mmCIF file of C-alpha atoms in Angstrom:
data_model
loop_
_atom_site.group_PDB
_atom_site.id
_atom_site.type_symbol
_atom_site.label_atom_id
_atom_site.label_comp_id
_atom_site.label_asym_id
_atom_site.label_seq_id
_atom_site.Cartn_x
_atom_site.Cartn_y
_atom_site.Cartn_z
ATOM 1 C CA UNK A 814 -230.076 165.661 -63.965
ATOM 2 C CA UNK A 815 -231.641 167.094 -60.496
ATOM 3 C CA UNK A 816 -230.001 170.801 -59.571
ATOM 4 C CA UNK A 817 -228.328 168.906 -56.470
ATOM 5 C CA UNK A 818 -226.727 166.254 -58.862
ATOM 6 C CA UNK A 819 -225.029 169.173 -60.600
ATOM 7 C CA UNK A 820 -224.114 170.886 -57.367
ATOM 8 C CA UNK A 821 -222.719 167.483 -56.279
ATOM 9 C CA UNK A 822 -220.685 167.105 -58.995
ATOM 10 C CA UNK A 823 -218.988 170.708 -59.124
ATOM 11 C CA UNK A 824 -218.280 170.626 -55.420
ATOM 12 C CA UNK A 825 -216.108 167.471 -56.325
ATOM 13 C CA UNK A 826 -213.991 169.898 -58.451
ATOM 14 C CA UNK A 827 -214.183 172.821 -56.206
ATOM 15 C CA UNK A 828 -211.222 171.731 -54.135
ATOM 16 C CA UNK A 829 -207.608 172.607 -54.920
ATOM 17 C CA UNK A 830 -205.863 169.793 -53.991
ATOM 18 C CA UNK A 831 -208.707 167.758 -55.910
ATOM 19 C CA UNK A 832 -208.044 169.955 -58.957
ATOM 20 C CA UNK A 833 -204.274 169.421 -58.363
ATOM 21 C CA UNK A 834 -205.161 165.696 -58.615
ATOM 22 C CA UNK A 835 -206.987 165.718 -61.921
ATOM 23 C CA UNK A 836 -204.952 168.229 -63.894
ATOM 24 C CA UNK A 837 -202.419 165.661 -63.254
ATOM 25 C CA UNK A 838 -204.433 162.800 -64.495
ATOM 26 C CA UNK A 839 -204.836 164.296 -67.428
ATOM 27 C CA UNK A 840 -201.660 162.484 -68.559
ATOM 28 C CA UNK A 841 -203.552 159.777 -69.052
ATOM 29 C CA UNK A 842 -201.527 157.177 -66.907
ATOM 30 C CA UNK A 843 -202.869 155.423 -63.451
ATOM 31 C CA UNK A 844 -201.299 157.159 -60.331
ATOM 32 C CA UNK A 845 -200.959 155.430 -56.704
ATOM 33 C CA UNK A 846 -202.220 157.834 -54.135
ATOM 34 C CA UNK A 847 -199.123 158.161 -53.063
ATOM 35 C CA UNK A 848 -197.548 159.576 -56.112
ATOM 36 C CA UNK A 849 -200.469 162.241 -55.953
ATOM 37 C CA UNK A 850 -199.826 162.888 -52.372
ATOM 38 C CA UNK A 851 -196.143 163.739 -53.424
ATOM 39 C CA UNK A 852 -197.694 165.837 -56.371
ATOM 40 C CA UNK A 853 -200.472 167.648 -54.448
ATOM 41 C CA UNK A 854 -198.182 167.993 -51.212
ATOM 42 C CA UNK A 855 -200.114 166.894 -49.029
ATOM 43 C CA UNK A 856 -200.798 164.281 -46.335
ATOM 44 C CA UNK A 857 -201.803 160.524 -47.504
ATOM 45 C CA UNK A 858 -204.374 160.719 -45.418
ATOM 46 C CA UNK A 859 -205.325 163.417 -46.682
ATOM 47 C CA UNK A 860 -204.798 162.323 -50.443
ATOM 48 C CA UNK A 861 -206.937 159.452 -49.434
ATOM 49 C CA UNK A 862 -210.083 160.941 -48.174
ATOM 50 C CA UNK A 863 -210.044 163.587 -51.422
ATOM 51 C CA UNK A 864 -209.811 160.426 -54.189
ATOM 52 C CA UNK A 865 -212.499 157.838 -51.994
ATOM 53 C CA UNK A 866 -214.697 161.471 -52.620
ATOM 54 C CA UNK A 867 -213.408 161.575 -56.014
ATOM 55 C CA UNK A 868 -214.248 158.055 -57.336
ATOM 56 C CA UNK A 869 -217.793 158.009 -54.891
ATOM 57 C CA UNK A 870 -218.273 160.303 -57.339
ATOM 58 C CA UNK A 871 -217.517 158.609 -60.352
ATOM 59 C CA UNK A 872 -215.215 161.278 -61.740
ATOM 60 C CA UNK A 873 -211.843 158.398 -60.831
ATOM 61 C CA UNK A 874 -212.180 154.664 -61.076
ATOM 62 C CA UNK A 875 -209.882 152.840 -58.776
ATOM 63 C CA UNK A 876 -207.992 149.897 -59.065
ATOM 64 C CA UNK A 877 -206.339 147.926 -56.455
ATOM 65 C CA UNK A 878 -202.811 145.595 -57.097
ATOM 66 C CA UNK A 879 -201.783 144.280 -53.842
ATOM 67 C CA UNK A 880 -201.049 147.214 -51.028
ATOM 68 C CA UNK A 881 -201.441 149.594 -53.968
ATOM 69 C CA UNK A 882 -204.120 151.581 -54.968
ATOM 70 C CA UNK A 883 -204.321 152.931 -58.671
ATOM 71 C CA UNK A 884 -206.828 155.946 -59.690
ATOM 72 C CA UNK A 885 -207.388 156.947 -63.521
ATOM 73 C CA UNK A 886 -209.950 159.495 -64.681
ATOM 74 C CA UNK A 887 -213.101 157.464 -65.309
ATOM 75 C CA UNK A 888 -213.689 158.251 -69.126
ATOM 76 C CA UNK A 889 -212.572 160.399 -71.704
ATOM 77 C CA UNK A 890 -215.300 162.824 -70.956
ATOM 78 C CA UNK A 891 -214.090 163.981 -67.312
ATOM 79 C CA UNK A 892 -210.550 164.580 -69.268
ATOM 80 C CA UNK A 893 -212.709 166.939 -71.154
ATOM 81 C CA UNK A 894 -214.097 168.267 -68.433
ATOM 82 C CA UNK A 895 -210.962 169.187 -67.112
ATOM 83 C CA UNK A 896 -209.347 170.276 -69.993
ATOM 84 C CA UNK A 897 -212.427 173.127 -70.479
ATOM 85 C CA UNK A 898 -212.852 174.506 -67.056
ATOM 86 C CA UNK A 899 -208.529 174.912 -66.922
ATOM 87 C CA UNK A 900 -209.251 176.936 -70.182
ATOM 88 C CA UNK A 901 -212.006 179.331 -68.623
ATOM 89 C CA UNK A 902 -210.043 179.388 -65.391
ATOM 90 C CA UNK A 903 -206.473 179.757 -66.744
ATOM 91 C CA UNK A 904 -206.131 183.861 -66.556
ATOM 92 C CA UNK A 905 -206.039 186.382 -69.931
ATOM 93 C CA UNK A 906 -202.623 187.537 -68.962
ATOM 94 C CA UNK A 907 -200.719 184.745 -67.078
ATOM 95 C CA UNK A 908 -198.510 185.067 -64.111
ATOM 96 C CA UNK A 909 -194.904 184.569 -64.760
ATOM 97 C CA UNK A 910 -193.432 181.296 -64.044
ATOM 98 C CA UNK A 911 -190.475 181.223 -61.242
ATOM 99 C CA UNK A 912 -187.188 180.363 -62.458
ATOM 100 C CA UNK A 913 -185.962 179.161 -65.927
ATOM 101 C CA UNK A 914 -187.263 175.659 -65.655
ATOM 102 C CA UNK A 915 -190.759 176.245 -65.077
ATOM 103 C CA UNK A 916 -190.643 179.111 -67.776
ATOM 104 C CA UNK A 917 -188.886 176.517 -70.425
ATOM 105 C CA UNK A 918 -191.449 173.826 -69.248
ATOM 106 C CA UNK A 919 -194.696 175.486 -69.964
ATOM 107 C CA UNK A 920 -193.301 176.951 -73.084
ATOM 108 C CA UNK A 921 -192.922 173.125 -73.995
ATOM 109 C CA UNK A 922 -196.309 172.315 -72.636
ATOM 110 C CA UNK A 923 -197.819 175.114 -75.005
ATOM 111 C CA UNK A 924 -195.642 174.066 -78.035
ATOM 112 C CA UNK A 925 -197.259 170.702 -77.763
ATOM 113 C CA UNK A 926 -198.480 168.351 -75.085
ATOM 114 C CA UNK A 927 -201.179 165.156 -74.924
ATOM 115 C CA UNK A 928 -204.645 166.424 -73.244
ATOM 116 C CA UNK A 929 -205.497 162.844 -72.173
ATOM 117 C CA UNK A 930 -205.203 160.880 -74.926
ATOM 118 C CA UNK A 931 -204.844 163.266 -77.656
ATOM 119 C CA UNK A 932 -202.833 166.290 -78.900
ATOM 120 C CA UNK A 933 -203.212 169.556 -77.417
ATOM 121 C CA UNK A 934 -201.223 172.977 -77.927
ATOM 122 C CA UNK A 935 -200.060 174.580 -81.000
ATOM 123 C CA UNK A 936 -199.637 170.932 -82.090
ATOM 124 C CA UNK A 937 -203.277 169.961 -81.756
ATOM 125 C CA UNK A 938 -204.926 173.162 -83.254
ATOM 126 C CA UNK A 939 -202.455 172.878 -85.798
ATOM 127 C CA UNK A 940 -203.452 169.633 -86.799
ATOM 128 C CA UNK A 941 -206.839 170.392 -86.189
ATOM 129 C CA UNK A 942 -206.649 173.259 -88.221
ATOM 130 C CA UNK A 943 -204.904 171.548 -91.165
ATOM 131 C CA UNK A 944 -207.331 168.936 -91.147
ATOM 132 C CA UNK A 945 -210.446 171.543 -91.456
ATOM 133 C CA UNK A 946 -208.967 173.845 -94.471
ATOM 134 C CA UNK A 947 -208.319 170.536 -96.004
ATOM 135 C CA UNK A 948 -212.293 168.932 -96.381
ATOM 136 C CA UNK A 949 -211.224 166.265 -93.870
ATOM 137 C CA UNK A 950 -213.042 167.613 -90.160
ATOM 138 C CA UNK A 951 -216.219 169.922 -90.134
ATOM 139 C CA UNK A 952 -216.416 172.455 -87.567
ATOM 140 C CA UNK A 953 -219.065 174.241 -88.259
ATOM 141 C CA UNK A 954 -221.961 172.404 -87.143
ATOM 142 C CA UNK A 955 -219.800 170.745 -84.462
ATOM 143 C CA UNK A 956 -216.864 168.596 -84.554
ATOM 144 C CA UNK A 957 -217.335 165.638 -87.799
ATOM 145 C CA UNK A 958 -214.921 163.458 -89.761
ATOM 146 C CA UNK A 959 -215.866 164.053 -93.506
ATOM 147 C CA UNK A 960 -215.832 160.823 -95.599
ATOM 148 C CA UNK A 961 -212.890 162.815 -97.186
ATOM 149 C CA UNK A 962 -211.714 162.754 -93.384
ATOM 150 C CA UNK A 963 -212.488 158.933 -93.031
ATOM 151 C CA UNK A 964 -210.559 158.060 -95.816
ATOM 152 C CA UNK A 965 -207.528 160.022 -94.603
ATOM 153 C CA UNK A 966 -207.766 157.769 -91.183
ATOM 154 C CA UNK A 967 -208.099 154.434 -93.776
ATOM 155 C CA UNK A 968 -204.854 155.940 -95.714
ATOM 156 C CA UNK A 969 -202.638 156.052 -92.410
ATOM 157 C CA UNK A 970 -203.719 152.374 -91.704
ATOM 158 C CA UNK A 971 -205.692 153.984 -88.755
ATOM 159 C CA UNK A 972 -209.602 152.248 -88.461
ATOM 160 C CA UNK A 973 -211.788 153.915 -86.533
ATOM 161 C CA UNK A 974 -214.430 151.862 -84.886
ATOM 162 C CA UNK A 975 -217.346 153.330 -82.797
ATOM 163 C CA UNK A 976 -217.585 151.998 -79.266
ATOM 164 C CA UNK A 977 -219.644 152.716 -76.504
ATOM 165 C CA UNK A 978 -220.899 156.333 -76.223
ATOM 166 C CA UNK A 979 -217.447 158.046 -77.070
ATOM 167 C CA UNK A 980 -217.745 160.080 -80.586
ATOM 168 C CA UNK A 981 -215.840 159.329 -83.411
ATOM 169 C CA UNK A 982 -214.975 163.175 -83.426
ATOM 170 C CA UNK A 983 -215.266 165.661 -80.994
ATOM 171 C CA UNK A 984 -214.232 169.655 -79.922
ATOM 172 C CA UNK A 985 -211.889 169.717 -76.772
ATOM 173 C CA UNK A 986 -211.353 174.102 -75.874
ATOM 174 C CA UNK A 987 -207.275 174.013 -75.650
ATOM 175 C CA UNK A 988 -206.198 175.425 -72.625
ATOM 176 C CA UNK A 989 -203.456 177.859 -73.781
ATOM 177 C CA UNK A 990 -204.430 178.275 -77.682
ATOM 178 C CA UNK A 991 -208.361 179.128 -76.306
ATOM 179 C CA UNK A 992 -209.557 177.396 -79.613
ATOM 180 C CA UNK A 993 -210.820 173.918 -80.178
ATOM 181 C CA UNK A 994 -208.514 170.504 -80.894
ATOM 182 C CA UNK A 995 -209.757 167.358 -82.025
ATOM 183 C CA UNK A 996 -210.278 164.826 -79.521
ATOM 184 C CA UNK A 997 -212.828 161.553 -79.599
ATOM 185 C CA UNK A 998 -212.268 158.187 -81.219
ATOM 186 C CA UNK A 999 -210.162 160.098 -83.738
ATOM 187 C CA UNK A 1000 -207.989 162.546 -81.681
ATOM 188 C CA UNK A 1001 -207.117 159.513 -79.518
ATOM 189 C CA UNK A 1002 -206.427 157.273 -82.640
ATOM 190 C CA UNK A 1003 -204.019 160.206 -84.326
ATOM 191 C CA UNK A 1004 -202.362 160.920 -80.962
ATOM 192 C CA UNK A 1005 -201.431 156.940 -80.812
ATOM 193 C CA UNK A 1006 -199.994 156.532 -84.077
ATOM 194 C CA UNK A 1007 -198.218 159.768 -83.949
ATOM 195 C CA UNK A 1008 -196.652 158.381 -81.054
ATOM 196 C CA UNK A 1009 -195.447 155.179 -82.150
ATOM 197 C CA UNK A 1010 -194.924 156.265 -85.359
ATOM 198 C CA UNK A 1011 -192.493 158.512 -83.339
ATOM 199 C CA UNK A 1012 -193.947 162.310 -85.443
ATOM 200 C CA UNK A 1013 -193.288 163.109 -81.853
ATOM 201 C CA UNK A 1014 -192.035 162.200 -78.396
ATOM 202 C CA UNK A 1015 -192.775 162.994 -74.902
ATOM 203 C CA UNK A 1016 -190.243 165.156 -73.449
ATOM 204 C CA UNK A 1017 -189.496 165.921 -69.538
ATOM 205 C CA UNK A 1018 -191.595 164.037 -66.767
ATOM 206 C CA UNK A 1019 -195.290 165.676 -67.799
ATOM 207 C CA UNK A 1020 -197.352 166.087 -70.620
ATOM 208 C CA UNK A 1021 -195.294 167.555 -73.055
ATOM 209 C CA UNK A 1022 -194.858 166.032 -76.562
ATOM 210 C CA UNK A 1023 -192.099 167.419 -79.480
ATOM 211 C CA UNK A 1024 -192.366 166.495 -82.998
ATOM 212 C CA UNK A 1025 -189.006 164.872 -84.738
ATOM 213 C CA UNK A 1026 -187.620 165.857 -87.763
ATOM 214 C CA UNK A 1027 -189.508 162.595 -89.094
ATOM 215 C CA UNK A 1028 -192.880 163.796 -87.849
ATOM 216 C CA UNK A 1029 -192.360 167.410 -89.590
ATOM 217 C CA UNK A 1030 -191.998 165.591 -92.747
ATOM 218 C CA UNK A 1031 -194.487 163.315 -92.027
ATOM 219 C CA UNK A 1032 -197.247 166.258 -91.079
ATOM 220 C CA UNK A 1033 -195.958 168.209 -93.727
ATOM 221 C CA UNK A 1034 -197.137 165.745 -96.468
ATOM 222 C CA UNK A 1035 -200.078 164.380 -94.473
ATOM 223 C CA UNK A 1036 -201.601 168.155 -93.682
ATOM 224 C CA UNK A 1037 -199.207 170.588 -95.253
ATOM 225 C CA UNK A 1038 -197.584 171.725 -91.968
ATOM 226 C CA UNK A 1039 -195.116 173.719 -91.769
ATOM 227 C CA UNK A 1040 -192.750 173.030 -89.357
ATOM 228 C CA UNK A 1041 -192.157 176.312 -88.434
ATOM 229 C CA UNK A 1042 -195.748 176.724 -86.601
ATOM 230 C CA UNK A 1043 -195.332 173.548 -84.119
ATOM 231 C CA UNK A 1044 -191.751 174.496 -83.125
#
C-alpha cells in the first residue's frame, strides 16, 4: 500500500457524520440512507454525498431495491476496523451520559452487545476468556482455535468452514472492556447459535444483547460461567 492509499483511506473515517454512519453499521444490518440521515441528523443530501464517498471507497457496499438504496459495511474486517479505532478513541474516564435512558442503555451495551457479527462486552471477553483458561482458544501467539477448541465447535453442532480470506479465529480490542473478544469465522458462528439458540436476546433498538436464564445455564456448562459476571 502507497502512503496516499493509507491517507485516502483514513480521511474516509475522519469525518463525524461518516463515523456516526459506521458505528451504526456495526449492527450488522443494511440501512437506507435515509434511516442514517435520521441517525446522523443530517440532510439526505448530505447523507448521500458522505456514503457515494464511503462505498468509492470500498469501506460500504451498496445495494439498490427499487427507489431504495441499502449500504452494509463491506466485510468483516472494516467492522474491525471500527470496532478498534472506537476503543483507542473512546476516552479513559468517560463523560456522563444525559438522562436515565442513555445511562441504562450503555450500561446494557457494556453488559453485552453484538460487535458486527459477534459478541462484544463483558459477554464476549467473558466467553473469550472462558474459552482460553479452558485449552480451547490460544492467545498468545495470536488469536487460534485449539483442536481441543475445534472439537468444542463440532460438540455444539457448530462446523466451521474456511472461506475466502476471513480467519477461522481472530482478536477484535472491545471497546469498553479494552481487552480482546473473539471474532472471525468462529466469533460469528458462536454469536449465531447463541442467538437462535436464544443464550441471549437483543434488547432495545441497538446493539445490545442479554443472556436468558437458559443461556446462563447453557454457558455455565459449556465454559463454566458464572452468571454473575455477564449480568
Amino acid at each position: 500500500m502507497a502512503p496516499r492509499d493509507l491517507a485516502a483511506l483514513a480521511a474516509l473515517f475522519a469525518d463525524e457524520t461518516r463515523a456516526a454512519f459506521l458505528l451504526a453499521l456495526l449492527d450488522g444490518r443494511a440501512w437506507t440512507a435515509g434511516e442514517l440521515a435520521r441517525h446522523g441528523g443530517v440532510a439526505p443530501s448530505t447523507t448521500s454525498e458522505h456514503l457515494s464517498r464511503l462505498v468509492a471507497g470500498g469501506v460500504l457496499a451498496e445495494e439498490r431495491q427499487g427507489r431504495h438504496r441499502y449500504v452494509r459495511l463491506a466485510d468483516a474486517g472494516f467492522a474491525h476496523l471500527v470496532e478498534a479505532l472506537a476503543a483507542h478513541a473512546e476516552p479513559a474516564v468517560p463523560a456522563p451520559p444525559h438522562g436515565l435512558r442513555a445511562h441504562g442503555a450503555g450500561r446494557a451495551m457494556a453488559r453485552g452487545r453484538t460487535c458486527y457479527d459477534h459478541l462484544a462486552g463483558r459477554l464476549g471477553t467473558a466467553v473469550t476468556d472462558a474459552m482460553t483458561t479452558r485449552g480451547l482458544l490460544r492467545q498468545d501467539t495470536g488469536f487460534a482455535l485449539t483442536d481441543l477448541g475445534m472439537a468444542w465447535f463440532g460438540d455444539l453442532g457448530i462446523t466451521l468452514a474456511a472461506t475466502g480470506r476471513r480467519p477461522v479465529a481472530r482478536g477484535c480490542l472491545d471497546r469498553t472492556e479494552r481487552r480482546p473478544h473473539l471474532a472471525g469465522l468462529a466469533g460469528a458462528a458462536l454469536c449465531r447459535h447463541a442467538l437462535e439458540r436464544r443464550w441471549c436476546v437483543r434488547i432495545g433498538s441497538e446493539r445490545a444483547v442479554k443472556v436468558t436464564s437458559e443461556g446462563e445455564e447453557a454457558l455455565r456448562t459449556a465454559l463454566g460461567i458464572s452468571p454473575p459476571e455477564i449480568r
